[in-house]
Coordinates of N, CA and C in Angstrom, one line a residue:
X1 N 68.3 -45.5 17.1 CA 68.7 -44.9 18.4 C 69.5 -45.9 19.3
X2 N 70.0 -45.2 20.0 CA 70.8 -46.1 20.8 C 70.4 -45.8 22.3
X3 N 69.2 -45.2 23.1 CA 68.6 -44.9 24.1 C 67.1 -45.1 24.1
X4 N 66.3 -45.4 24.8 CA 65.0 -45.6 25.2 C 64.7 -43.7 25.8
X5 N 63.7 -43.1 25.6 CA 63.5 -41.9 26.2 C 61.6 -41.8 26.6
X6 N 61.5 -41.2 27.6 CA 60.1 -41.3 28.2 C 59.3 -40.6 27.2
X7 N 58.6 -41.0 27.0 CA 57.3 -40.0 26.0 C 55.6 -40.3 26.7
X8 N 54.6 -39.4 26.2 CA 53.7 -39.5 26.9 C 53.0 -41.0 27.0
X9 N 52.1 -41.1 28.0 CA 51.4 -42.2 28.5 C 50.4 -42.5 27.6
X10 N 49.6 -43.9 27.3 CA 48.8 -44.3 27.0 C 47.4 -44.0 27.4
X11 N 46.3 -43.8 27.3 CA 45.2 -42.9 27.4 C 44.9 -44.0 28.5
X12 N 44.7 -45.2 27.9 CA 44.0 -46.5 28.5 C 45.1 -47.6 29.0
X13 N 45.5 -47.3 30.6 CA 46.5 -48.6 31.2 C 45.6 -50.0 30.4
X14 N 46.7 -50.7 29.8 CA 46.4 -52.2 29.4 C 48.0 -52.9 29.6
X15 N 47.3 -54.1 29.5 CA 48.7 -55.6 28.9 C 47.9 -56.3 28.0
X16 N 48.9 -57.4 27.5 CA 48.5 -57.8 26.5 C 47.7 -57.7 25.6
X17 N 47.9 -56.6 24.9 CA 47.4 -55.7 23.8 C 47.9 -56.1 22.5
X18 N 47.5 -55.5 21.6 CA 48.1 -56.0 20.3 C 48.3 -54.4 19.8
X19 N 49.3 -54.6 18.7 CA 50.1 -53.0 18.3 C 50.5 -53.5 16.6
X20 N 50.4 -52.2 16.1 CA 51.1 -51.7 15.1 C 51.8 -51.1 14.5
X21 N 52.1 -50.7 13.3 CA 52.7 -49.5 13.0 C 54.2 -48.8 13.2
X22 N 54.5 -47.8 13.5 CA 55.7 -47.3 13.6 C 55.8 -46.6 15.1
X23 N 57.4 -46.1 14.8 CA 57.7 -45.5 16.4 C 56.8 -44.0 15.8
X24 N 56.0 -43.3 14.9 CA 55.9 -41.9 14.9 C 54.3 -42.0 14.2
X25 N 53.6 -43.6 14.2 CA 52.1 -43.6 13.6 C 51.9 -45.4 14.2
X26 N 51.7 -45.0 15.5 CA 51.4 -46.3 16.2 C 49.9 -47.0 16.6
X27 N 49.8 -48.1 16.2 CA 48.1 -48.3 17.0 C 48.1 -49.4 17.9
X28 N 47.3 -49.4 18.8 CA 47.2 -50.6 20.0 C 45.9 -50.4 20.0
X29 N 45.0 -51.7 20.5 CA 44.1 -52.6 20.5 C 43.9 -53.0 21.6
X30 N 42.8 -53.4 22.0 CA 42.2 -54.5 23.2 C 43.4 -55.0 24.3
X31 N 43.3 -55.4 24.8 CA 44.5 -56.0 26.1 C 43.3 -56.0 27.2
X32 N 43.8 -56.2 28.5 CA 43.7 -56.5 29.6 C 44.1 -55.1 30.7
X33 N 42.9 -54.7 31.7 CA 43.3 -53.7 32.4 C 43.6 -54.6 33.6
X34 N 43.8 -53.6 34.8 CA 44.4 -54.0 36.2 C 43.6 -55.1 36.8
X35 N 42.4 -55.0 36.4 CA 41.5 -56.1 36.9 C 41.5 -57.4 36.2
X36 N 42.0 -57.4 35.2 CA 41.9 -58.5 34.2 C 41.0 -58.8 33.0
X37 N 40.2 -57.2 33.4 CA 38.9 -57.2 32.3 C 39.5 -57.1 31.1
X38 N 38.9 -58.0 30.0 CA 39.2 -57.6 28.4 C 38.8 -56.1 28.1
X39 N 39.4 -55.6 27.7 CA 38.9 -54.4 26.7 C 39.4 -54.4 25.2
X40 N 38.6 -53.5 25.0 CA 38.1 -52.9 23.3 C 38.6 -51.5 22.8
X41 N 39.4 -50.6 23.9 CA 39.6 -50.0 23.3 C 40.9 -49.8 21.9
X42 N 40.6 -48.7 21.4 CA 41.6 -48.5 20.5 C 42.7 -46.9 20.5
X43 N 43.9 -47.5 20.7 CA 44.1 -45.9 20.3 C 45.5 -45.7 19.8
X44 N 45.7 -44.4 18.6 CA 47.0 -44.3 17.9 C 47.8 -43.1 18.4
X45 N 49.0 -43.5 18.3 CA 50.1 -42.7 18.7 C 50.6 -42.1 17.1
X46 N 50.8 -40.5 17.4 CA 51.5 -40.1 16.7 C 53.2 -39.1 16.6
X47 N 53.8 -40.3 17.5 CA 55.2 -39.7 17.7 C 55.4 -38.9 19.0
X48 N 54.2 -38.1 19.5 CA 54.3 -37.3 20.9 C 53.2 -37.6 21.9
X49 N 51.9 -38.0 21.2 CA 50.8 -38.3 22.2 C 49.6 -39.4 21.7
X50 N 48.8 -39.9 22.7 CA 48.6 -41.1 22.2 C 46.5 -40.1 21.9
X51 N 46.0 -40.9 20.9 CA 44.6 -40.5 20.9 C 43.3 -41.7 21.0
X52 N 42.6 -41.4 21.8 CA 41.5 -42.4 21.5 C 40.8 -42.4 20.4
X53 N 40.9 -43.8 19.3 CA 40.0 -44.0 18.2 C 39.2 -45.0 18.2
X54 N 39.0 -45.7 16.9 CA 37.6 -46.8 16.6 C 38.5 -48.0 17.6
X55 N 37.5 -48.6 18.5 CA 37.6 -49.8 19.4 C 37.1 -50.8 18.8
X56 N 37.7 -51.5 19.4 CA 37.1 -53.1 18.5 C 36.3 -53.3 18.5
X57 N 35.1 -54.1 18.1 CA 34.0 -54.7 18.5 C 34.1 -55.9 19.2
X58 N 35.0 -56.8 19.4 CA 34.8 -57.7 20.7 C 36.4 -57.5 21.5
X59 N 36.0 -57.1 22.5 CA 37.0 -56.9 23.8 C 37.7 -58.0 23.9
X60 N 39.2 -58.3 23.7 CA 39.6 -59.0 24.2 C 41.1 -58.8 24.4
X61 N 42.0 -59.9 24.4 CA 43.8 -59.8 25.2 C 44.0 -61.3 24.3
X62 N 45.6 -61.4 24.6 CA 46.0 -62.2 24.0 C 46.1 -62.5 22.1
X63 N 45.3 -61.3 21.6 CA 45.2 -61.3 20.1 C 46.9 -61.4 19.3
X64 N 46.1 -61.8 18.3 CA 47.8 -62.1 17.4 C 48.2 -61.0 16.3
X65 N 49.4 -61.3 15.8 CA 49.2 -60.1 14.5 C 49.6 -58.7 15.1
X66 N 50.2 -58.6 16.2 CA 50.6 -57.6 16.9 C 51.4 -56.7 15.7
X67 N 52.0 -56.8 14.9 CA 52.9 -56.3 13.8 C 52.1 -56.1 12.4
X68 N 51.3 -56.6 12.1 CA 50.3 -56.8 11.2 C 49.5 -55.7 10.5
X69 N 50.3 -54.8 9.5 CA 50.0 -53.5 9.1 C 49.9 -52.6 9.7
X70 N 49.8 -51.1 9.9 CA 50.0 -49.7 9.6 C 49.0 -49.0 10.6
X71 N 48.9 -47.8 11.1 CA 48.3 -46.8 12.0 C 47.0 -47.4 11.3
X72 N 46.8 -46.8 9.8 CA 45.7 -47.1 8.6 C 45.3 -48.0 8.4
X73 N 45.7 -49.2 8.5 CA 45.9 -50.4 7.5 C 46.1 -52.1 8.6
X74 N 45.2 -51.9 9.5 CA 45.9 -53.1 10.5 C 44.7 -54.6 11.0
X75 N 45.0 -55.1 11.1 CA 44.8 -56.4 11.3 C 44.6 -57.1 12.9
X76 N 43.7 -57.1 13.4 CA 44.0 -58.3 14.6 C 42.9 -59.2 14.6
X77 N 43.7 -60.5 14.8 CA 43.0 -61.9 15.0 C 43.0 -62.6 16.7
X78 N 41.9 -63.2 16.4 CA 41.8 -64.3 17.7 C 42.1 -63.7 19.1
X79 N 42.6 -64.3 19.8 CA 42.6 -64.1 21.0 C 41.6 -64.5 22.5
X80 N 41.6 -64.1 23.3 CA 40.4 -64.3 24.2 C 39.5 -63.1 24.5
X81 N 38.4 -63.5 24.8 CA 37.3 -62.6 25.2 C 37.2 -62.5 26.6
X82 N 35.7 -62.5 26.9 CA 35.9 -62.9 28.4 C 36.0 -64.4 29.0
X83 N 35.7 -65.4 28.0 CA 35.6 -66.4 28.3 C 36.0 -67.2 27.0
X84 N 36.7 -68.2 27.1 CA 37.0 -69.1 25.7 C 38.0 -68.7 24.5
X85 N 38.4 -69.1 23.7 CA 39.0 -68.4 22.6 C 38.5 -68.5 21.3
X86 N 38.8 -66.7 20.9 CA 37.6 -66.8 19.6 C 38.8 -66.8 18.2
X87 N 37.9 -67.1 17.0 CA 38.9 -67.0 15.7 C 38.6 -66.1 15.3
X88 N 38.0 -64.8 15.9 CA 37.5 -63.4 14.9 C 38.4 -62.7 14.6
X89 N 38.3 -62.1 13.6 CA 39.8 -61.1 12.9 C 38.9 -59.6 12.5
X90 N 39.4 -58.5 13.3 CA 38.6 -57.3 12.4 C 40.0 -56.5 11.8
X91 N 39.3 -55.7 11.3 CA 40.1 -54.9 10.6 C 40.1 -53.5 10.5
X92 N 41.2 -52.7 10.6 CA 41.4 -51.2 10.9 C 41.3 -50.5 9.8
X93 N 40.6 -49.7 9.1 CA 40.5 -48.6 7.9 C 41.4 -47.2 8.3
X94 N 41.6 -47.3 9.9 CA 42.3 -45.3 10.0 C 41.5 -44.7 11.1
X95 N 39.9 -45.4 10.7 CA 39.0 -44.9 12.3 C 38.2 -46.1 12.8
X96 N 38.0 -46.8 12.2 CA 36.5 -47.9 12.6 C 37.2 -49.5 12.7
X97 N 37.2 -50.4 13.1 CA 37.5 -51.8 12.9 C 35.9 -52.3 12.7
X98 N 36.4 -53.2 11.4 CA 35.2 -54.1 11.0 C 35.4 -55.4 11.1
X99 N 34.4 -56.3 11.2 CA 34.7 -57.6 11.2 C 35.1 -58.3 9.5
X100 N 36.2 -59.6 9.6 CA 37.0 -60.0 8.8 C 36.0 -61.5 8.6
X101 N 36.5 -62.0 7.5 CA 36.7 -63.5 7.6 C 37.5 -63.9 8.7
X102 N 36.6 -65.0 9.9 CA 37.3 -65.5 10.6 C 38.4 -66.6 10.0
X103 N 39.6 -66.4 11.4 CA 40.5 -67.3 11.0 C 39.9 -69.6 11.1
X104 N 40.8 -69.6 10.5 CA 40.1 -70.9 10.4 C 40.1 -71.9 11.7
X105 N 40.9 -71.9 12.6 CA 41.2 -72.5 14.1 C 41.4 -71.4 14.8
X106 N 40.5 -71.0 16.1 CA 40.5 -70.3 17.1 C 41.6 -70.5 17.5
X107 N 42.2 -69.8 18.2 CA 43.4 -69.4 18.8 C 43.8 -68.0 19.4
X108 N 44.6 -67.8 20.4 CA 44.9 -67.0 20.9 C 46.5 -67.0 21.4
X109 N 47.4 -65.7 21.3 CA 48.8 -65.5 21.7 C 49.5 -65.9 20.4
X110 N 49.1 -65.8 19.5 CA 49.2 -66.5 17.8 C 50.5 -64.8 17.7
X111 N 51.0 -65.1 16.4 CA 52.3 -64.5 16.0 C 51.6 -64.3 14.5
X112 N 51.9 -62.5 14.1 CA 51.5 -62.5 12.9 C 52.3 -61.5 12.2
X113 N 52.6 -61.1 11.0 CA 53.3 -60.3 10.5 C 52.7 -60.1 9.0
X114 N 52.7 -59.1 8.8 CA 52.3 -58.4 7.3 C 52.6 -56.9 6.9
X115 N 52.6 -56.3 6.0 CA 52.6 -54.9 5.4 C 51.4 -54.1 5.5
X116 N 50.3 -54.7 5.8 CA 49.5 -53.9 5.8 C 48.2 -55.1 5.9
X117 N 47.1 -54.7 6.3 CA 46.0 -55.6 6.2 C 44.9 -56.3 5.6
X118 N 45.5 -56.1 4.7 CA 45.4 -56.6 3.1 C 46.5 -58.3 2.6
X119 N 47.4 -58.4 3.2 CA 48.0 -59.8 2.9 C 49.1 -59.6 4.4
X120 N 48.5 -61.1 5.7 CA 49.2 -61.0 6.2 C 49.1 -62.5 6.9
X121 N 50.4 -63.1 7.2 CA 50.2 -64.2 7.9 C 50.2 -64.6 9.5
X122 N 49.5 -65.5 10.1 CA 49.2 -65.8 11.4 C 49.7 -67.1 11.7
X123 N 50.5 -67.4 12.6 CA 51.0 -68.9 13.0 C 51.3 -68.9 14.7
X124 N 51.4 -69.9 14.5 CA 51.7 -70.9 16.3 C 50.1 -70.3 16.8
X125 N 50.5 -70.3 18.4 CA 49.7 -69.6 19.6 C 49.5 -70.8 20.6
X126 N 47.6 -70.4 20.9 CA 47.2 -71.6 21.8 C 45.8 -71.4 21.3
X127 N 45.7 -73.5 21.2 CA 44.5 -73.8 20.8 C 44.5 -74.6 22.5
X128 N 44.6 -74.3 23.4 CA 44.7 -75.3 24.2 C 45.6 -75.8 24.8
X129 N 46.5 -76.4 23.8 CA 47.7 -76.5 23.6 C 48.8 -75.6 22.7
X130 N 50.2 -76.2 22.8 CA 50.9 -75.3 22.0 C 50.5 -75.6 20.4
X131 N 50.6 -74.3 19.4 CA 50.0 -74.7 18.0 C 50.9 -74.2 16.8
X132 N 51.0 -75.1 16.1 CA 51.8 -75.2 14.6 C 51.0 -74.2 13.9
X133 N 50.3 -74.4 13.6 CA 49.2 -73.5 12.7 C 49.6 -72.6 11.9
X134 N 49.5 -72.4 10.5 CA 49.7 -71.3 10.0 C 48.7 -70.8 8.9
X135 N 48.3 -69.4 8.9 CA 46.9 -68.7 8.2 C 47.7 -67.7 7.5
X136 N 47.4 -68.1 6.2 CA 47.7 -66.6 5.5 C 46.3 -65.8 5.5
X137 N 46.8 -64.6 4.7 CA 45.3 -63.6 4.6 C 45.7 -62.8 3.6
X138 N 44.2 -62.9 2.7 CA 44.8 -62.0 1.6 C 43.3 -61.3 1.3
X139 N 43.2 -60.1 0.6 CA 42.2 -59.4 0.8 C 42.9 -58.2 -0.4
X140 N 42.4 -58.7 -1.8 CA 42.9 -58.2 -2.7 C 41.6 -57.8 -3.3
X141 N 40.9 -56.5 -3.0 CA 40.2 -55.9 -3.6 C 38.8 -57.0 -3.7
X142 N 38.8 -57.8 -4.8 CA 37.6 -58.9 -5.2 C 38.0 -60.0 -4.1
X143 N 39.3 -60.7 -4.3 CA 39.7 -62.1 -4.0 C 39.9 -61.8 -2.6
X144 N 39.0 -62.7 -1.6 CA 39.4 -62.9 -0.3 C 39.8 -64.0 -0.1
X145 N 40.6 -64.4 0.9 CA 41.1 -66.3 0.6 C 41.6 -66.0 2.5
X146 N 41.4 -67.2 3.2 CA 41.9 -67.7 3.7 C 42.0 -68.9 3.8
X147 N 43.9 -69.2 3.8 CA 43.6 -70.5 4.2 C 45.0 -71.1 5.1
X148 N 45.0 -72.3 5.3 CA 45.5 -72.5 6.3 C 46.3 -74.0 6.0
X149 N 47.3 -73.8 6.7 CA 48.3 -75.0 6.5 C 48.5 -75.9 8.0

């Protein structure tokens, strides 16, 4: 397209959220409301309206992996909570997030990209400072691996 056009609103005002998916099977995650509280919720867009689904189990903003698989199929790591930064990674089945193998160095504002959440990589962010870091992720049926460069 070559125009931006208004479409309906988000159920739950946030920033710094983490997202998935497509312009017509979208999911967003945790972020920060007006007060600065972390939240947990979850919810997917399908092309005209947004729905509330499975929320994360730990509230937080700043998570990485924003691009990191599918409506179905998605991934978010790290980030902050209400306090400190965590390495937890859960994972999206379509309705529920479950918790992952944590990443191996906490971090948060991290960069992630994959096909689905099943093999996807995680680099940079903040451990503190600025970070090199890079985590792959693979989650092939038996073989789970994380590891890290």
């Amino acid at each position: 397209g070559s125009s931006w056009s208004a479409e309906s609103n988000r159920n739950n005002a946030v920033y710094d959220a983490s997202c998935s998916g497509t312009q017509t099977a979208g999911l967003s995650a945790g972020g920060k409301n007006s007060s600065n509280a972390k939240q947990n919720h979850g919810e997917e867009y399908d092309g005209t309206s947004w729905s509330n689904e499975g929320d994360l189990a730990t509230a937080r903003a700043y998570e990485g992996t924003g691009t990191c698989g599918t409506q179905s199929s998605a991934l978010t790591v790290g980030g902050q909570p209400a306090s400190g930064t965590i390495a937890t990674v859960e994972v999206y089945n379509g309705s529920t997030w479950s918790a992952e193998d944590a990443l191996t160095t906490a971090r948060s504002e991290l960069v992630g990209c994959g096909a689905s959440s099943g093999a996807s990589l995680s680099f940079g962010g903040d451990t503190g400072s600025q970070s090199n870091v890079t985590e792959e992720f693979t989650d092939v049926a038996t073989a789970r691996s994380v590891t890290a460069s």
